XYZ file of C-alpha atoms in Angstrom:
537
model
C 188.577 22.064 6.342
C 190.243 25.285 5.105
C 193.271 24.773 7.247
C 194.317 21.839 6.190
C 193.694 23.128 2.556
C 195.896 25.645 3.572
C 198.166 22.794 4.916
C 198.146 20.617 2.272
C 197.955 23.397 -0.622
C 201.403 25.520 1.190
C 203.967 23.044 3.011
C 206.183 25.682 3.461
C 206.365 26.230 7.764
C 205.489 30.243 7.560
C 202.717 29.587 4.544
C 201.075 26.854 6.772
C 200.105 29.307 9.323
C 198.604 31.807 7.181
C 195.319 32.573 8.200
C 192.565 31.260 5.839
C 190.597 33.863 3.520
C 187.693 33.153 1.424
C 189.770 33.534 -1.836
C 186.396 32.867 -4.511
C 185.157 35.724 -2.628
C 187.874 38.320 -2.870
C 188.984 37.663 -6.211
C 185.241 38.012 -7.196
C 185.184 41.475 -5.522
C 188.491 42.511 -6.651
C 187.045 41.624 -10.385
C 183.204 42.560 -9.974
C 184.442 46.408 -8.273
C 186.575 47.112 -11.759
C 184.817 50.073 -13.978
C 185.241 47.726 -16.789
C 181.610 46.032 -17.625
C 183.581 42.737 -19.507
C 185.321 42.466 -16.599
C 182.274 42.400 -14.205
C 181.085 39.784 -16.671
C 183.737 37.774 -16.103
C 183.980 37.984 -12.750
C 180.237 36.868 -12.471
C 180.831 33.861 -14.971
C 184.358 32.826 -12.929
C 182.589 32.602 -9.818
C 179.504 30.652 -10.860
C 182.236 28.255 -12.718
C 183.603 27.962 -8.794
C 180.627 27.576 -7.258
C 177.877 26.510 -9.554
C 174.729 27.662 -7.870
C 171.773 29.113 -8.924
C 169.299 28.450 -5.994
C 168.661 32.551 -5.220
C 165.596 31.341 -2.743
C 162.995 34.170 -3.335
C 159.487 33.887 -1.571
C 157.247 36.010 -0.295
C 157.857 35.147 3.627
C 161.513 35.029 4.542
C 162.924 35.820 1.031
C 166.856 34.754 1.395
C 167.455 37.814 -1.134
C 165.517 41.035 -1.384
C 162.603 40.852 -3.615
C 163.794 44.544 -4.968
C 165.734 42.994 -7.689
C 162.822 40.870 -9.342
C 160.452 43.545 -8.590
C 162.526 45.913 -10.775
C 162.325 43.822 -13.365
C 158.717 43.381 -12.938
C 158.057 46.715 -13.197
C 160.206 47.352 -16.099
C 158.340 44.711 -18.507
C 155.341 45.954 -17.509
C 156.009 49.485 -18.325
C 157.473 47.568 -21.687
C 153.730 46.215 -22.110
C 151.712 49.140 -21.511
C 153.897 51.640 -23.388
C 153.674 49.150 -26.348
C 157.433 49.541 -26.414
C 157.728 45.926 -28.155
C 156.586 47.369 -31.551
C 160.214 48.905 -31.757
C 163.467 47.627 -32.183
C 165.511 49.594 -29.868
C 163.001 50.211 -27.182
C 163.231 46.396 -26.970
C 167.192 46.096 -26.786
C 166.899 49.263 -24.185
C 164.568 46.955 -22.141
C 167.230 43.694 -22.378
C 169.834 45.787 -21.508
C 167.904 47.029 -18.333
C 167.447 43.790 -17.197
C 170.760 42.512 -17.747
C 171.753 45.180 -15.093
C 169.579 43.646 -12.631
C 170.349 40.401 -13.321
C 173.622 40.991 -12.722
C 172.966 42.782 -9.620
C 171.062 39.441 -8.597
C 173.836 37.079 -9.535
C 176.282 39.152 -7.677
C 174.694 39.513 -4.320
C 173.096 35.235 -4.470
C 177.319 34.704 -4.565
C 177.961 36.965 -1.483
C 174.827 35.347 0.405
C 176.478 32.317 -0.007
C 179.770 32.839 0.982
C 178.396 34.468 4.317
C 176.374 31.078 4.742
C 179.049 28.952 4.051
C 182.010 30.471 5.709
C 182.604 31.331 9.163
C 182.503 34.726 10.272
C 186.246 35.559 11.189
C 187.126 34.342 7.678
C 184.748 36.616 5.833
C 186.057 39.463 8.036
C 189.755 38.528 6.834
C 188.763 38.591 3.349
C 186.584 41.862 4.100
C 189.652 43.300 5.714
C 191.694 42.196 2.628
C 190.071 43.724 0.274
C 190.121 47.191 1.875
C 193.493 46.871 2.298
C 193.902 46.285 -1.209
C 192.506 49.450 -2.171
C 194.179 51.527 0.248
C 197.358 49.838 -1.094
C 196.247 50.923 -4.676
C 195.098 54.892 -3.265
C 198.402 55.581 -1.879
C 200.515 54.120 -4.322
C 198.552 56.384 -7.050
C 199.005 59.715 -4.428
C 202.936 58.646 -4.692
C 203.597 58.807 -7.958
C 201.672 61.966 -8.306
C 203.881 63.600 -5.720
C 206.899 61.908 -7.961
C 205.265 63.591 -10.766
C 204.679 66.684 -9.183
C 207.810 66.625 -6.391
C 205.706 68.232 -4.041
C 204.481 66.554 -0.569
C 201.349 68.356 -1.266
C 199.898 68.292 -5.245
C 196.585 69.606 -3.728
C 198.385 73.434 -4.265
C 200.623 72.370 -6.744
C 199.938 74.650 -9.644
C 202.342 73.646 -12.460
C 201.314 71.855 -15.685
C 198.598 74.205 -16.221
C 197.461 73.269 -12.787
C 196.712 69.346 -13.878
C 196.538 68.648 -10.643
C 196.096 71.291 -7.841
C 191.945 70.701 -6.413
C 191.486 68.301 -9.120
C 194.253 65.920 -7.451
C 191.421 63.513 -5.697
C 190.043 63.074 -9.446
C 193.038 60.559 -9.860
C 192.608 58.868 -6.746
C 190.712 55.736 -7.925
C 191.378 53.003 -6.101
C 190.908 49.514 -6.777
C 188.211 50.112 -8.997
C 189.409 52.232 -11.604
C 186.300 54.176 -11.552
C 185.735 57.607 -10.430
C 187.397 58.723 -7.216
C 183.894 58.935 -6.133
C 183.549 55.176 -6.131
C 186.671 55.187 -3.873
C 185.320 57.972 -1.595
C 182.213 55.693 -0.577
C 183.886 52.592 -0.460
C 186.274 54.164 1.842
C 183.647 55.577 3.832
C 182.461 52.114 4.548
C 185.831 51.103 5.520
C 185.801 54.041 7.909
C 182.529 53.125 9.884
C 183.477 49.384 9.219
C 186.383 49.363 11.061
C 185.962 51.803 13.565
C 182.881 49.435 14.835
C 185.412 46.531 14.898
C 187.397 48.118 16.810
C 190.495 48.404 14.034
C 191.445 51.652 14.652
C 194.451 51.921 12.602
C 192.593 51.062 9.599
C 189.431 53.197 9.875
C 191.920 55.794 9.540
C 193.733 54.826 6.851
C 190.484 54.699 5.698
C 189.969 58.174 6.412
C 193.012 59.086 4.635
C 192.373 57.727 1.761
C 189.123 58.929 1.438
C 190.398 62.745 2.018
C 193.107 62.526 -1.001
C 189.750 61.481 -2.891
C 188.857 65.350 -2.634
C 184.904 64.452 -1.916
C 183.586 66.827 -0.466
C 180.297 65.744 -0.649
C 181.398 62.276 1.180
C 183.144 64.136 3.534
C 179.990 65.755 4.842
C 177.730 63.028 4.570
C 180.286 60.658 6.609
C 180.669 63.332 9.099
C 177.301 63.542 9.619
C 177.246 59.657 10.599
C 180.660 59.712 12.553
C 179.032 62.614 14.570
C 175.576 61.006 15.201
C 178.191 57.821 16.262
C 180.011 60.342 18.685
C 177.021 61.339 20.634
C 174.965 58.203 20.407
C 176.384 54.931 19.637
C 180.496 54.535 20.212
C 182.689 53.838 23.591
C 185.405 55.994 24.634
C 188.139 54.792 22.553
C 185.748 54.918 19.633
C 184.939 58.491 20.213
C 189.102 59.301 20.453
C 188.924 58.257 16.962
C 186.158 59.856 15.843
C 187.797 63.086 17.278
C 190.755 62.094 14.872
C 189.062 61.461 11.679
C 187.002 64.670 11.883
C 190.528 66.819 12.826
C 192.117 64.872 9.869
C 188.833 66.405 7.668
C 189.467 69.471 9.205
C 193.260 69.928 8.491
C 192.757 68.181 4.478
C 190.245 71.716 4.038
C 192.540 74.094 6.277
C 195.775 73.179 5.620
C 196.050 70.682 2.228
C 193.466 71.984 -0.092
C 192.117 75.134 0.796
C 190.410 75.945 -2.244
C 188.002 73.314 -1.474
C 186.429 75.790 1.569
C 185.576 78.412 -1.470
C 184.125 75.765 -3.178
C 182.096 73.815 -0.498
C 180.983 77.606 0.793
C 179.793 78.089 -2.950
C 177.942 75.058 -3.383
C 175.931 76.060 0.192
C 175.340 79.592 -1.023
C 173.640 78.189 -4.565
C 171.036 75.627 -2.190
C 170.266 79.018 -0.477
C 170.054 81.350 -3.181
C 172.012 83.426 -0.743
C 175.266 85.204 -1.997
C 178.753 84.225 -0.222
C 179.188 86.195 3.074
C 182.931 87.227 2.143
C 183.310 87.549 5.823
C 181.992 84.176 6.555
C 184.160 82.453 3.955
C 187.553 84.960 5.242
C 187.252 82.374 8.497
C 189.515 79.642 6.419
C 192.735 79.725 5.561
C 192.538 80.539 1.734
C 195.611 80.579 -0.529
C 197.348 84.471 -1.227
C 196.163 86.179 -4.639
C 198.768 85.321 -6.266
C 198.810 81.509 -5.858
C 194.906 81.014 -6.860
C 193.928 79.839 -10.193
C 192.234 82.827 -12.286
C 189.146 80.416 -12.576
C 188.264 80.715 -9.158
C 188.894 84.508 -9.373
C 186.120 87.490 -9.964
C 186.773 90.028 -12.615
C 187.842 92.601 -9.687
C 190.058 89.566 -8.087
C 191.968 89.286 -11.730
C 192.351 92.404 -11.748
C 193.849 92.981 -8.746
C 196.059 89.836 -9.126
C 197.585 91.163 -12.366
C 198.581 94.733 -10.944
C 200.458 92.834 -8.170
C 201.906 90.462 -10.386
C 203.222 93.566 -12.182
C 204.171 95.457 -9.569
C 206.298 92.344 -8.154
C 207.893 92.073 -11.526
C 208.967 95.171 -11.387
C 210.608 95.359 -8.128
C 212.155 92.061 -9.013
C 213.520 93.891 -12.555
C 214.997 97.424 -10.060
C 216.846 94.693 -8.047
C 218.175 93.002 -10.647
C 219.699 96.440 -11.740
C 220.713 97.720 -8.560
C 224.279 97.520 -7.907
C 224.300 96.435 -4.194
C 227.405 94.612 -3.341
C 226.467 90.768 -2.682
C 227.500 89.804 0.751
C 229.870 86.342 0.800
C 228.109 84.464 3.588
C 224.784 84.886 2.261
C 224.314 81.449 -0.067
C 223.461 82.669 -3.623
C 219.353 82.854 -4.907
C 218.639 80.549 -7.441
C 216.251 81.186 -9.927
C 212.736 79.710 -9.304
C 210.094 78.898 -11.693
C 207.015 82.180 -11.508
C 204.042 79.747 -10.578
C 201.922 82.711 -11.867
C 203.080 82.230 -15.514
C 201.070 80.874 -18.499
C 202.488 77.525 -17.849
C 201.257 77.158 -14.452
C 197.689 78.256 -14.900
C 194.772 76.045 -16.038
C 193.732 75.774 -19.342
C 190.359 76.302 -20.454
C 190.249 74.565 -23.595
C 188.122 72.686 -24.527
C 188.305 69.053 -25.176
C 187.852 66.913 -27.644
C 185.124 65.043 -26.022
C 183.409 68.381 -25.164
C 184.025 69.416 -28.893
C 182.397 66.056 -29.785
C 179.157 67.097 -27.651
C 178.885 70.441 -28.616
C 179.008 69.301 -32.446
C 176.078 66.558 -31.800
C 173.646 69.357 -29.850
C 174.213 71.644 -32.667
C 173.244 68.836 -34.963
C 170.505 67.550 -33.074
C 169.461 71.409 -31.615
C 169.512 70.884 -28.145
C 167.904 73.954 -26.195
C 169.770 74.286 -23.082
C 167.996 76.596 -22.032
C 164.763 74.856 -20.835
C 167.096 73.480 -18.313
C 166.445 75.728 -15.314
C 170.103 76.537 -13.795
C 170.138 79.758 -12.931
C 171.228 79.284 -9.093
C 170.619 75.866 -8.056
C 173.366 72.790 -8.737
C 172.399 70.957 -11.616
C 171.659 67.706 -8.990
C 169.056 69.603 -7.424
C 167.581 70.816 -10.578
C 167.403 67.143 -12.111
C 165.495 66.125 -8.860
C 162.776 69.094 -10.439
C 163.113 67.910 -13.616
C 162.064 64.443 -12.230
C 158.984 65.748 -10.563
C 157.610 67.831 -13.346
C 157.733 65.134 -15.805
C 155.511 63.101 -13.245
C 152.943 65.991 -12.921
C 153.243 66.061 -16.562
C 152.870 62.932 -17.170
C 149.948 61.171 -15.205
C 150.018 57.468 -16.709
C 154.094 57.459 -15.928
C 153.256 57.811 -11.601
C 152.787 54.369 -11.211
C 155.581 52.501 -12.935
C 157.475 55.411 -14.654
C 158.454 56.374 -18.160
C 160.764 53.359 -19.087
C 163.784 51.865 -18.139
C 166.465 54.007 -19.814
C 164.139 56.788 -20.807
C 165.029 59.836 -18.398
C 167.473 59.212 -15.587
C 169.691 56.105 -15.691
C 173.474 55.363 -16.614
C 171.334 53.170 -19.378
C 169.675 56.541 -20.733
C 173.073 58.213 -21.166
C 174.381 55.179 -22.176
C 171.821 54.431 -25.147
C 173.008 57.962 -27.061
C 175.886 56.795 -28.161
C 177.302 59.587 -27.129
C 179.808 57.697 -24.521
C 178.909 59.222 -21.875
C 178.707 56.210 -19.541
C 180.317 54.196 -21.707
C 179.615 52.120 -25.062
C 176.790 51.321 -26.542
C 175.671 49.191 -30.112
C 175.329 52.420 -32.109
C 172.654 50.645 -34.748
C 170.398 50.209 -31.349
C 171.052 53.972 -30.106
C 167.890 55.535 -28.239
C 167.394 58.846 -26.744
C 164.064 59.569 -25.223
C 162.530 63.028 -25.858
C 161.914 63.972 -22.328
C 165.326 63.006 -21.699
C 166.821 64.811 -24.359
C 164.952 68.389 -23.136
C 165.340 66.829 -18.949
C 168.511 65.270 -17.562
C 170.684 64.849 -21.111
C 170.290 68.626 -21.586
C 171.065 69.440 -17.901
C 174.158 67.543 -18.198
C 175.823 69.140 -21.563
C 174.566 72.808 -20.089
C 177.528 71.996 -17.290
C 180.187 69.226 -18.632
C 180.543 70.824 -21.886
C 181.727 74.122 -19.863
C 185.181 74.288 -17.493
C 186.355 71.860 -15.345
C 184.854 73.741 -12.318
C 181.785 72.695 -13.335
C 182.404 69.152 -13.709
C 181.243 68.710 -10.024
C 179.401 65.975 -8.678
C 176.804 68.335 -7.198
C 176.055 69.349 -10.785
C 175.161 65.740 -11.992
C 172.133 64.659 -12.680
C 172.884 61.295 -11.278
C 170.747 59.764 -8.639
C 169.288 56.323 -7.345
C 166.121 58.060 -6.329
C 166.108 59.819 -9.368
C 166.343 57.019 -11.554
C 164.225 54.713 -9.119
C 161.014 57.438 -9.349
C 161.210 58.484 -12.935
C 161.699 55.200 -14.366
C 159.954 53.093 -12.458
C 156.848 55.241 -10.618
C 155.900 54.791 -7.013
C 155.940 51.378 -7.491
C 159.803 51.379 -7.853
C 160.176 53.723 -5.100
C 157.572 51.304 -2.625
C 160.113 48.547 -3.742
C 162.983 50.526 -2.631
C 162.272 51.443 0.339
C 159.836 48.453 1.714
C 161.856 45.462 -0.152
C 165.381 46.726 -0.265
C 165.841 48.975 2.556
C 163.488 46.793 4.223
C 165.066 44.075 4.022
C 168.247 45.121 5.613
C 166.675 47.772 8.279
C 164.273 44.833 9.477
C 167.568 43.017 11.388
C 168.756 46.443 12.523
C 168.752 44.728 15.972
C 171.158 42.218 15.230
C 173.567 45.055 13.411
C 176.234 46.838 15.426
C 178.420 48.843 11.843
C 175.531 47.914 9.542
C 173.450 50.725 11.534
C 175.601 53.424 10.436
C 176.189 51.831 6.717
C 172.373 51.893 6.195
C 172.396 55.634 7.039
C 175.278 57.106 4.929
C 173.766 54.921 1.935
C 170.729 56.877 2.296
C 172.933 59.765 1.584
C 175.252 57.778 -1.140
C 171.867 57.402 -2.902
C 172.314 61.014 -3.891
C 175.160 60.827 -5.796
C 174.819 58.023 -8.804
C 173.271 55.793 -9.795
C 174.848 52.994 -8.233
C 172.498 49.942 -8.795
C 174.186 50.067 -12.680
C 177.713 51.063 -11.354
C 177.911 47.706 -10.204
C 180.655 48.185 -7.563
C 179.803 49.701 -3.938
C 176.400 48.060 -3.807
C 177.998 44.364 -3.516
C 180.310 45.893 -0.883
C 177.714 47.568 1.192
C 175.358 44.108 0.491
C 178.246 41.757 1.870
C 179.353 43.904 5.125
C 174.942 44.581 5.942
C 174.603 40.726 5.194
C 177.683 39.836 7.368
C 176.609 42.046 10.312
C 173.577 40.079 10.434
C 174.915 37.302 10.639
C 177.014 37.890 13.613
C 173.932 39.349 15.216
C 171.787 36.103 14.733
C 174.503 33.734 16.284
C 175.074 35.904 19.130
């Protein structure tokens, strides 16, 4: 059937033999992956114009779909009922919008079931292929016109306008999405374990590429982990030669391209183990001279030591100028070159209009930053505290949680108004106390401060986060029994799905990406696929 729709559709000799994709599909990705929540919309609505079905076949035995979804939105009216949220306005709206997110999550995944059902396997992994391909297109061509921007190979230590770029470089990488570079990190670390388990090589590490010029170092480890538990346990020879060259590609992006990143990784560890940073230890990498590091990663001493040789160099520089040594004719003449060290090429730490905008709205509304305990831990690990004490605090909220959007959701941040994940009908705005003193106060104690801050081991975000405070035990019993049950029941029939399943454990960590609305459909579509191979073979 879909070749001669190719046939018919493309007479032309070379278009005829074009291999078919599932084109509803990919589009629907392409659309249903952007940041933009109208365009998710519209990517749901296209689709079920396409293929008008709404037959999601949930049941207790042999559910076709997990039964997390409904269950989510179980729990979330009946935390509505007991709470007696319906005798306000805006807890009300904060409970529709909730559910929309699920819904949607619902809709998207009954459309990916049923293009796995109704197209054949090699078809689906064309599409699948296509749509990584896409992105990597979309990664690279943003990494070129920074280094057109910048005219360096290498941005990652380019330190000119006011260091824009420099470690932050992976911030623009964005890929198809337009999202954070985050969201580009983990959907290239599927394409990494994707393709390596297919046996397309060449891709896994493009792949890999991509996801270095992301910067992430926290997907870094996490996929290392996996490609390392693959090395010893699960991969053939040639798979393991390509292991071997993803992890030495790793290895040269922190030795070679971005060095800073080593002082910051090292940093992060030494804050989990309220241990200070063995200066020895840290000595092992490659790190950038004195001069060439930004005075925000510098200690008072460091400054001070960078100044006097800044001086001292400018002064040598000024006795050449003046000496009168005779130039010799076949040396080629020293053009003048741009001093990196200058104002101009050092980060500003202004602050920002949006940070200007939240520091003017806690004075107003007298946030106390400092019930948020930060002083040594990242601000991720402290939200998972903050999550934990409002349970022991709060007995009746074990069992199904303090709310939907009430303490740890992109819907909580969402409802202030504030824009902080995005827009939200400002007549409806709602801000939960405890969230206001917990996770809202956590994050404007470090995103209000400098960029170095801005890290993603610093956000509050989490799936488990969100999963235990707003929904209770029940929500986390649905997570892990009919979600990640659902998938890690078929494990025998999965051969890349294995390793998938395990690096979303550690994905879970870093958003909350049930209301992101991009990587889960990915990660639901390659899982679903897998096991579909597995069952016919």
């Amino acid at each position: 059937m879909g070749h001669s729709l190719n046939r018919n559709l493309f007479p032309i000799p070379f278009l005829s033999r074009v291999k078919p994709l599932d084109w509803r599909l990919l589009v629907f990705l392409i659309l249903f992956v952007n940041v933009k929540l109208l365009v998710k919309v519209a990517a749901i609505l296209l689709i079920y114009l396409l293929r008008p079905n709404a037959k999601a076949g949930f049941s207790w035995k042999h559910s076709r779909l997990p039964l997390f979804y409904p269950a989510m939105m179980a729990i979330a009216v009946i935390n509505w009922v007991l709470q007696k949220g319906f005798l306000q306005m805006d807890t009300s709206i904060l409970l529709l919008a909730a559910l929309f997110y699920w819904a949607l999550c619902i809709l998207a995944i009954h459309q990916v079931k049923l293009s796995v059902e109704q197209q054949d396997t090699e078809t689906l992994h064309r599409t699948v292929a296509v749509f990584f391909v896409i992105n990597l297109l979309v990664s690279f061509i943003t990494y070129a016109s920074i280094v057109g921007q910048t005219g360096t190979l290498n941005p990652y230590r380019y330190q000119g306008d006011f260091q824009k770029y420099f470690i932050g470089t992976g911030d623009y990488i964005k890929g198809l999405s337009f999202d954070t570079s985050t969201t580009n990190a983990v959907l290239n670390a599927f394409g990494v374990l994707y393709f390596l388990q297919r046996n397309k090589y060449l891709l896994a590490i493009f792949c890999m590429a991509a996801l270095l010029l992301t910067g992430s170092n926290l997907m870094n480890l996490l996929l290392g982990g996996v490609l390392l538990y693959l090395f010893f346990f699960k991969t053939a020879k040639a798979q393991k030669s390509v292991i071997v060259v993803c992890l030495l590609l790793m290895v040269v992006f922190w030795a070679k391209v971005s060095p800073q990143n080593n002082r910051y990784i090292t940093e992060a560890i030494s804050r989990f183990s309220k241990k200070p940073v063995d200066s020895k230890a840290s000595n092992t990498m490659p790190v950038l001279p004195l001069r060439e590091r930004s005075d925000s990663l510098l200690s008072t001493e460091e400054r001070k030591e960078k100044l006097a040789r800044l001086y001292l160099d400018s002064m040598r520089d000024l006795l050449l100028a003046k000496s009168n040594k005779p130039v010799i004719a076949t040396e080629k003449p020293l053009l003048p070159q741009a001093n990196i060290h200058s104002a101009n090429f050092q980060h500003k730490n202004d602050t920002t209009s949006k940070q200007r905008q939240l520091i003017q709205w806690m004075q107003q509304d007298s946030v106390d930053l400092a019930q948020t305990v930060v002083a040594a831990k990242p601000g991720k690990w402290v939200a998972l505290q903050q999550v934990l004490y409002l349970l022991r605090t709060h007995p009746t909220a074990v069992f199904t949680g303090v709310g939907a959007g009430h303490f740890s959701s992109k819907l909580a941040f969402r409802a202030t108004g504030l824009n902080i994940a995005g827009s939200y009908p400002s007549r409806f705005n709602y801000i939960d106390p405890r969230f206001k003193e917990g996770h809202l106060a956590l994050y404007l104690y470090y995103f209000t401060k400098t960029a170095g801050l801005h890290s993603l081991t610093n956000s509050p975000n989490t799936v488990y986060g969100q999963v235990l405070s707003e929904y209770g035990l029940l929500g986390i019993l649905a997570l892990l029994i009919l979600y990640g049950g659902f998938f890690a029941k078929q494990y025998k029939k999965m051969t890349y799905g294995i390793p998938l399943l395990m690096l979303m454990v550690g994905v879970f960590f870093i958003d909350y990406w049930f209301e992101q609305l991009s990587v889960m459909v990915i990660w639901e579509l390659l899982l679903l696929l897998n096991i579909k191979e597995g069952t016919r073979s």
